[in-house]
Every structure is written in C-alpha cells, then in structure tokens.
Tab-separated table of C-alpha atoms and ligand atoms in Angstrom:
chain	number	residue	atom	x	y	z
A	1	UNK	CA	72.358	-43.446	-39.359
A	2	UNK	CA	68.451	-43.117	-38.665
A	3	UNK	CA	67.436	-39.989	-40.551
A	4	UNK	CA	65.372	-38.846	-37.625
A	5	UNK	CA	68.354	-39.148	-35.240
A	6	UNK	CA	70.803	-37.522	-37.891
A	7	UNK	CA	68.305	-34.710	-38.039
A	8	UNK	CA	67.995	-34.473	-34.239
A	9	UNK	CA	71.653	-34.333	-33.805
A	10	UNK	CA	72.034	-31.533	-36.628
A	11	UNK	CA	69.423	-29.397	-34.874
A	12	UNK	CA	71.291	-29.940	-31.456
A	13	UNK	CA	74.612	-28.815	-33.037
A	14	UNK	CA	72.811	-25.623	-33.810
A	15	UNK	CA	72.023	-25.213	-30.149
A	16	UNK	CA	68.380	-26.016	-30.784
A	17	UNK	CA	67.126	-28.341	-28.127
A	18	UNK	CA	65.410	-31.547	-29.324
A	19	UNK	CA	62.788	-33.982	-27.869
A	20	UNK	CA	60.954	-37.062	-29.062
A	21	UNK	CA	57.402	-37.026	-29.906
A	22	UNK	CA	55.169	-39.713	-30.822
A	23	UNK	CA	54.827	-40.970	-34.335
A	24	UNK	CA	52.195	-42.086	-36.592
A	25	UNK	CA	52.019	-45.648	-37.734
A	26	UNK	CA	49.706	-47.720	-39.505
A	27	UNK	CA	46.894	-49.471	-37.745
A	28	UNK	CA	47.123	-53.372	-37.777
A	29	UNK	CA	45.046	-54.300	-40.999
A	30	UNK	CA	43.843	-50.751	-41.329
A	31	UNK	CA	44.502	-48.155	-44.106
A	32	UNK	CA	44.790	-45.292	-41.874
A	33	UNK	CA	47.461	-43.843	-39.484
A	34	UNK	CA	47.245	-43.873	-35.806
A	35	UNK	CA	49.360	-42.307	-32.996
A	36	UNK	CA	51.960	-44.668	-31.760
A	37	UNK	CA	50.722	-43.871	-28.038
A	38	UNK	CA	48.557	-46.379	-26.149
A	39	UNK	CA	45.354	-44.380	-27.296
A	40	UNK	CA	46.132	-45.090	-30.926
A	41	UNK	CA	43.352	-44.144	-33.176
A	42	UNK	CA	41.554	-42.396	-30.505
A	43	UNK	CA	44.511	-40.146	-29.393
A	44	UNK	CA	43.513	-36.454	-29.831
A	45	UNK	CA	46.944	-35.232	-30.617
A	46	UNK	CA	48.115	-37.926	-32.849
A	47	UNK	CA	51.912	-37.732	-33.546
A	48	UNK	CA	52.086	-34.498	-31.893
A	49	UNK	CA	52.654	-35.203	-28.277
A	50	UNK	CA	56.103	-36.079	-26.608
A	51	UNK	CA	57.501	-39.316	-25.625
A	52	UNK	CA	59.168	-37.916	-22.633
A	53	UNK	CA	57.092	-36.969	-19.276
A	54	UNK	CA	58.019	-33.376	-19.282
A	55	UNK	CA	57.852	-32.914	-22.999
A	56	UNK	CA	59.861	-29.839	-24.286
A	57	UNK	CA	61.199	-29.192	-20.743
A	58	UNK	CA	63.356	-32.270	-21.494
A	59	UNK	CA	64.620	-30.867	-24.812
A	60	UNK	CA	68.341	-31.199	-24.922
A	61	UNK	CA	71.331	-30.537	-27.195
A	62	UNK	CA	73.323	-33.630	-25.628
A	63	UNK	CA	74.006	-35.988	-28.381
A	64	UNK	CA	74.094	-39.018	-25.807
A	65	UNK	CA	70.671	-38.134	-24.689
A	66	UNK	CA	69.485	-37.814	-28.298
A	67	UNK	CA	71.161	-41.328	-29.295
A	68	UNK	CA	69.481	-43.044	-26.237
A	69	UNK	CA	65.951	-41.528	-27.219
A	70	UNK	CA	66.198	-42.572	-30.648
A	71	UNK	CA	67.646	-45.792	-30.129
A	72	UNK	CA	64.693	-46.509	-27.897
A	73	UNK	CA	62.099	-44.953	-30.428
A	74	UNK	CA	63.496	-45.129	-33.619
A	75	UNK	CA	60.519	-43.618	-35.377
A	76	UNK	CA	59.909	-40.900	-32.945
A	77	UNK	CA	59.098	-37.375	-34.555
A	78	UNK	CA	61.501	-34.603	-33.967
A	79	UNK	CA	60.255	-31.919	-31.461
A	80	UNK	CA	62.288	-28.723	-31.184
A	81	UNK	CA	62.032	-26.269	-28.330
A	82	UNK	CA	61.366	-22.529	-29.639
A	83	UNK	CA	62.410	-19.260	-28.117
A	84	UNK	CA	66.111	-20.306	-27.877
A	85	UNK	CA	67.654	-20.303	-31.262
A	86	UNK	CA	64.549	-19.471	-33.266
A	87	UNK	CA	60.741	-18.656	-32.802
A	88	UNK	CA	58.584	-19.626	-35.396
A	89	UNK	CA	55.194	-18.207	-37.061
A	90	UNK	CA	52.972	-21.073	-37.403
A	91	UNK	CA	50.637	-20.865	-40.276
A	92	UNK	CA	47.581	-23.295	-40.075
A	93	UNK	CA	46.932	-23.785	-43.886
A	94	UNK	CA	45.448	-21.815	-46.579
A	95	UNK	CA	43.226	-19.838	-44.046
A	96	UNK	CA	46.205	-18.636	-42.138
A	97	UNK	CA	47.984	-17.679	-45.377
A	98	UNK	CA	44.914	-15.860	-46.267
A	99	UNK	CA	45.023	-13.741	-43.106
A	100	UNK	CA	48.636	-12.994	-43.637
A	101	UNK	CA	47.881	-12.042	-47.367
A	102	UNK	CA	45.054	-9.703	-46.072
A	103	UNK	CA	47.850	-7.886	-43.983
A	104	UNK	CA	50.401	-7.584	-46.675
A	105	UNK	CA	49.073	-5.020	-48.880
A	106	UNK	CA	48.956	-2.514	-46.149
A	107	UNK	CA	52.410	-3.292	-44.542
A	108	UNK	CA	55.666	-4.445	-45.322
A	109	UNK	CA	55.711	-7.891	-44.578
A	110	UNK	CA	58.316	-10.095	-46.162
A	111	UNK	CA	59.178	-13.496	-44.747
A	112	UNK	CA	62.439	-14.112	-46.321
A	113	UNK	CA	63.990	-16.815	-43.667
A	114	UNK	CA	63.915	-20.441	-43.273
A	115	UNK	CA	60.484	-22.184	-43.911
A	116	UNK	CA	59.177	-25.541	-43.456
A	117	UNK	CA	55.917	-27.246	-44.835
A	118	UNK	CA	54.353	-29.236	-42.041
A	119	UNK	CA	53.086	-32.841	-43.006
A	120	UNK	CA	49.354	-31.447	-42.588
A	121	UNK	CA	49.165	-28.433	-45.001
A	122	UNK	CA	50.567	-25.817	-42.991
A	123	UNK	CA	53.881	-23.749	-42.654
A	124	UNK	CA	56.345	-22.676	-40.189
A	125	UNK	CA	58.424	-19.598	-40.876
A	126	UNK	CA	61.488	-19.615	-38.640
A	127	UNK	CA	62.828	-16.187	-37.072
A	128	UNK	CA	65.495	-14.942	-34.625
A	129	UNK	CA	64.121	-15.296	-31.340
A	130	UNK	CA	62.014	-12.329	-30.018
A	131	UNK	CA	62.002	-13.374	-26.335
A	132	UNK	CA	58.110	-13.295	-26.614
A	133	UNK	CA	56.078	-16.432	-25.218
A	134	UNK	CA	53.545	-18.498	-27.325
A	135	UNK	CA	50.664	-16.435	-28.311
A	136	UNK	CA	48.101	-15.888	-31.374
A	137	UNK	CA	49.034	-12.488	-33.204
A	138	UNK	CA	46.298	-9.852	-32.819
A	139	UNK	CA	43.997	-9.613	-35.758
A	140	UNK	CA	45.420	-12.915	-37.471
A	141	UNK	CA	43.039	-15.955	-37.560
A	142	UNK	CA	44.746	-19.379	-37.987
A	143	UNK	CA	48.031	-17.993	-37.043
A	144	UNK	CA	50.091	-18.655	-34.069
A	145	UNK	CA	53.378	-17.537	-32.618
A	146	UNK	CA	55.856	-20.218	-31.182
A	147	UNK	CA	58.357	-18.474	-28.959
A	148	UNK	CA	59.763	-19.047	-25.399
A	149	UNK	CA	58.414	-22.268	-23.919
A	150	UNK	CA	57.017	-23.477	-26.927
A	151	UNK	CA	57.804	-26.056	-29.466
A	152	UNK	CA	57.562	-27.116	-33.138
A	153	UNK	CA	57.854	-30.298	-35.122
A	154	UNK	CA	60.666	-30.281	-37.656
A	155	UNK	CA	61.460	-32.191	-40.737
A	156	UNK	CA	61.728	-35.067	-41.240
A	157	UNK	CA	58.829	-35.487	-38.833
A	158	UNK	CA	55.585	-37.363	-40.123
A	159	UNK	CA	52.155	-36.180	-39.743
A	160	UNK	CA	49.218	-38.486	-38.797
A	161	UNK	CA	48.038	-37.437	-42.448
A	162	UNK	CA	50.810	-39.582	-44.000
A	163	UNK	CA	52.580	-36.400	-45.076
A	164	UNK	CA	55.926	-35.234	-43.941
A	165	UNK	CA	57.427	-31.969	-42.526
A	166	UNK	CA	60.012	-30.698	-44.936
A	167	UNK	CA	62.109	-27.859	-45.706
A	168	UNK	CA	61.172	-25.180	-48.484
A	169	UNK	CA	63.872	-22.997	-47.518
A	170	UNK	CA	66.552	-24.570	-45.566
A	171	UNK	CA	68.459	-23.365	-42.532
A	172	UNK	CA	71.589	-23.083	-44.763
A	173	UNK	CA	69.855	-21.214	-47.611
A	174	UNK	CA	68.721	-18.055	-45.316
A	175	UNK	CA	69.670	-16.613	-42.104
A	176	UNK	CA	67.205	-16.307	-39.415
A	177	UNK	CA	65.557	-12.798	-40.003
A	178	UNK	CA	64.373	-10.488	-37.374
A	179	UNK	CA	60.351	-10.441	-37.192
A	180	UNK	CA	58.998	-7.706	-39.422
A	181	UNK	CA	57.708	-4.830	-37.577
A	182	UNK	CA	54.213	-5.101	-38.782
A	183	UNK	CA	54.059	-8.654	-37.267
A	184	UNK	CA	56.039	-7.704	-34.128
A	185	UNK	CA	53.395	-5.263	-33.415
A	186	UNK	CA	50.813	-7.858	-33.435
A	187	UNK	CA	52.686	-9.929	-30.958
A	188	UNK	CA	52.688	-7.211	-28.418
A	189	UNK	CA	50.287	-7.559	-25.433
A	190	UNK	CA	47.166	-5.537	-26.220
A	191	UNK	CA	47.471	-1.602	-25.333
A	192	UNK	CA	45.520	-0.483	-22.530
A	193	UNK	CA	42.055	0.681	-23.349
A	194	UNK	CA	41.765	4.298	-23.846
A	195	UNK	CA	38.668	4.703	-21.910
A	196	UNK	CA	38.159	3.429	-18.503
A	197	UNK	CA	35.261	1.120	-17.596
A	198	UNK	CA	32.063	2.747	-17.267
A	199	UNK	CA	31.899	1.629	-13.615
A	200	UNK	CA	34.718	3.339	-11.716
A	201	UNK	CA	34.621	0.637	-9.244
A	202	UNK	CA	35.289	-2.060	-11.781
A	203	UNK	CA	38.917	-2.926	-11.908
A	204	UNK	CA	40.634	-3.566	-15.252
A	205	UNK	CA	40.350	-7.336	-16.018
A	206	UNK	CA	43.745	-9.103	-15.282
A	207	UNK	CA	45.435	-11.077	-17.770
A	208	UNK	CA	46.062	-11.458	-21.458
A	209	UNK	CA	42.947	-10.779	-23.630
A	210	UNK	CA	43.086	-14.132	-25.306
A	211	UNK	CA	43.443	-15.745	-21.791
A	212	UNK	CA	40.447	-13.827	-20.388
A	213	UNK	CA	38.334	-14.806	-23.485
A	214	UNK	CA	39.135	-18.410	-22.760
A	215	UNK	CA	38.306	-18.092	-18.868
A	216	UNK	CA	35.026	-16.264	-19.890
A	217	UNK	CA	34.247	-19.349	-22.230
A	218	UNK	CA	34.936	-21.952	-19.650
A	219	UNK	CA	33.033	-20.338	-16.932
A	220	UNK	CA	30.158	-20.190	-19.182
A	221	UNK	CA	30.293	-23.968	-20.010
A	222	UNK	CA	30.552	-24.596	-16.364
A	223	UNK	CA	27.274	-22.584	-15.900
A	224	UNK	CA	25.609	-24.510	-18.280
A	225	UNK	CA	26.575	-28.092	-16.725
A	226	UNK	CA	23.653	-30.401	-15.750
A	227	UNK	CA	23.358	-31.624	-12.119
A	228	UNK	CA	25.531	-34.648	-11.728
A	229	UNK	CA	27.881	-33.365	-14.513
A	230	UNK	CA	28.900	-30.349	-12.229
A	231	UNK	CA	32.009	-31.488	-10.620
A	232	UNK	CA	33.333	-33.294	-13.847
A	233	UNK	CA	32.651	-30.186	-15.763
A	234	UNK	CA	34.395	-28.089	-13.099
A	235	UNK	CA	37.333	-30.333	-13.493
A	236	UNK	CA	37.446	-30.299	-17.131
A	237	UNK	CA	36.972	-26.433	-17.614
A	238	UNK	CA	39.418	-25.281	-14.894
A	239	UNK	CA	42.141	-27.703	-16.185
A	240	UNK	CA	41.607	-25.987	-19.501
A	241	UNK	CA	42.195	-22.582	-18.161
A	242	UNK	CA	45.168	-23.339	-15.825
A	243	UNK	CA	46.932	-24.377	-18.845
A	244	UNK	CA	46.647	-20.797	-19.818
A	245	UNK	CA	48.165	-19.938	-16.398
A	246	UNK	CA	50.992	-22.356	-16.946
A	247	UNK	CA	51.708	-20.121	-20.307
A	248	UNK	CA	51.650	-17.070	-18.442
A	249	UNK	CA	48.366	-15.656	-20.086
A	250	UNK	CA	46.392	-15.600	-16.680
A	251	UNK	CA	47.320	-15.516	-13.012
A	252	UNK	CA	46.523	-18.562	-10.731
A	253	UNK	CA	44.852	-16.390	-8.316
A	254	UNK	CA	42.502	-14.748	-10.752
A	255	UNK	CA	41.533	-18.253	-12.308
A	256	UNK	CA	40.923	-19.995	-8.835
A	257	UNK	CA	38.915	-17.232	-7.553
A	258	UNK	CA	36.725	-17.112	-10.775
A	259	UNK	CA	36.196	-20.929	-10.921
A	260	UNK	CA	35.546	-21.157	-6.868
A	261	UNK	CA	32.833	-18.354	-7.219
A	262	UNK	CA	31.371	-20.029	-10.341
A	263	UNK	CA	31.330	-23.388	-8.705
A	264	UNK	CA	29.860	-22.214	-5.566
A	265	UNK	CA	27.165	-20.418	-7.497
A	266	UNK	CA	25.835	-23.461	-9.134
A	267	UNK	CA	25.754	-25.273	-5.889
A	268	UNK	CA	28.840	-27.299	-5.599
A	269	UNK	CA	29.975	-27.540	-1.954
A	270	UNK	CA	33.191	-25.811	-0.860
A	271	UNK	CA	35.313	-28.985	0.055
A	272	UNK	CA	34.536	-30.309	-3.236
A	273	UNK	CA	35.269	-27.182	-5.132
A	274	UNK	CA	38.533	-27.122	-3.204
A	275	UNK	CA	39.551	-30.679	-3.998
A	276	UNK	CA	38.488	-30.465	-7.718
A	277	UNK	CA	40.292	-27.252	-8.465
A	278	UNK	CA	43.640	-28.432	-6.825
A	279	UNK	CA	43.344	-31.398	-8.972
A	280	UNK	CA	42.744	-29.555	-12.195
A	281	UNK	CA	45.556	-26.890	-11.101
A	282	UNK	CA	48.039	-29.661	-10.784
A	283	UNK	CA	47.099	-31.257	-13.983
A	284	UNK	CA	46.720	-27.700	-15.833
A	285	UNK	CA	50.055	-26.320	-14.677
A	286	UNK	CA	51.942	-29.588	-15.820
A	287	UNK	CA	50.484	-29.087	-19.288
A	288	UNK	CA	51.001	-25.514	-20.381
A	289	UNK	CA	48.388	-24.647	-23.148
A	290	UNK	CA	51.531	-22.502	-24.883
A	291	UNK	CA	53.806	-25.576	-25.322
A	292	UNK	CA	51.470	-27.711	-27.150
A	293	UNK	CA	52.784	-28.623	-30.480
A	294	UNK	CA	50.910	-26.907	-33.643
A	295	UNK	CA	47.629	-28.632	-34.672
A	296	UNK	CA	46.466	-29.714	-31.212
A	297	UNK	CA	43.039	-29.071	-32.700
A	298	UNK	CA	43.436	-31.655	-35.028
A	299	UNK	CA	43.571	-29.534	-38.127
A	300	UNK	CA	46.804	-30.286	-39.397
B	1	LIG	ZN1	48.817	-40.261	-29.148
C-alpha cells in the first residue's frame, strides 16, 4: 500500500482526522523541490497547504474518503487536525529549542510524550488535547501551540527542503501526556492588567494581545501606504487581520471599525472602503491564521 495512505489510515484509526496537503516535487530539469500546486516554485507555503478546498475543516477519519484522496493524489502530504485526539507544541528549529531550554532551569518542564522531527529542522511534541485553540505561548519565541482548529503535518510527509517528517518517539512508545503546568500557564490568555489605563475613559483594548499586536502593525502599514496603493494595501492588511478573527484572537466588529476609521483617515472613500473590507473579510475568515500548518513563514 502507498505508505502515505497507510499512515493516513493509521492516524484515522486512532480517531485523528486527516486531510491531504500539497507535496514537494522536483522541478523539471531543476535540482530544487517545488510545491505541487500551480504556483510551483513561487508558492509561499510550499508543500504545506491543503489540497482540499476547506483544508483541515474537511479532515476525516473515513477510510473510504482517505482512500479516494490518496488515489487521486498518491504523493499528498498527510495533514492532521489538532485539538481532537492530540495538541502539539511546535518548536521552530534550534531557536525554539533555546527558548524552551531557557525556561527549563526554573520550572519542571519534561516533555516525555510522542515526538516528531519535522522535515525542516523543527519538532512537534504531542500532548493530550487541552481544549485550547492555536496560540503562541507567552514569552516563548519560535514556539507555537496547535490546538482546536489547528493542524500539523505528520510522518511520513515530506518537507520542501527534501527532508521527511519522522517519529523520534512514536505513538506506541509513549502515551499522550498532559501539558506540564509551566507550559499550560503560558497558553492561558494574558491576565488582566493590574493597573487601569491612565485615562479612565479609555476602554481596555479587546481581543487577544497577540491579535492586537497584529492589528496595530497592519494599521500602521496601511497608514504608510502611498497614494495609488491605498485600496490595495487596505485589502492586503485587512485580509491578514481578519484571518486572526477567524481563529478567535480578535472580534470582527473591532477589526472592521479599526480599518474603516484608518482607511477613511488616509482619504479612501466610504463606499470603496466598505467593498474592500467586505472582500478582505470574506477571504480572511475563510483562511484562519490559526489553522495554517507550521512553517507558513517559510522557515521550515
Ligand atoms: Zn503550493
């Protein structure tokens, strides 16, 4: 049997929903690997994005569906939905490992469970599901949490760099552990600030702190847009931020209000702003930032 299908069926038998993902293949006449999608070498998420329209939302444990998918795409990488049978701590290479090691001397942080090496030099530690969604743990750079609504690629998927995802500690070698308390703390939403804002009329900013940082950054980028690029920039920046709305880090109302205000302030007309934001909202909500597969930034 095709080893990719065999692995997909084995994950499904454990109750883990599976979906097919684009794969790396050698470019004609070239030495480099390119994404199997039509963008090929120009793809910004090579061998990481889904083959099915709704991505991880279509992930299934149905063997017939999996058989059909891997007959249609025999080389497809194996994407797994997180948050159901397991969550994953996604360590982005040595920098992420360093961040974890810096934490380790001060707290009990053993990660004894199943572990995969990603084909791009990172690691995924698997845990019993927490019920939490995707989020970067506080104070840990180059580390991410994949929970409800999220996904990871799993062995024997192949990475665009030519490496393969592989098990370092297999699912039969170790049970799924609970998340260590020191890590769990870093996954909770930020505690409310102890001091109120200096101006008592300023309401506390809504949304997750990470989402708010993204919103502030994109609003600033919009403010810098040159005439002629403003509507395009509005579309691009709002799309990025609506993706965080889709993953629950910001509310739609806040994002729409913030972008409307910023767009009118740089001179776009209200009707154009409404149309552009509606389009960015539709596209962004359909592509939650939280459910991207690891390495969207191309570093893995
Ligand atoms: Zn692609």
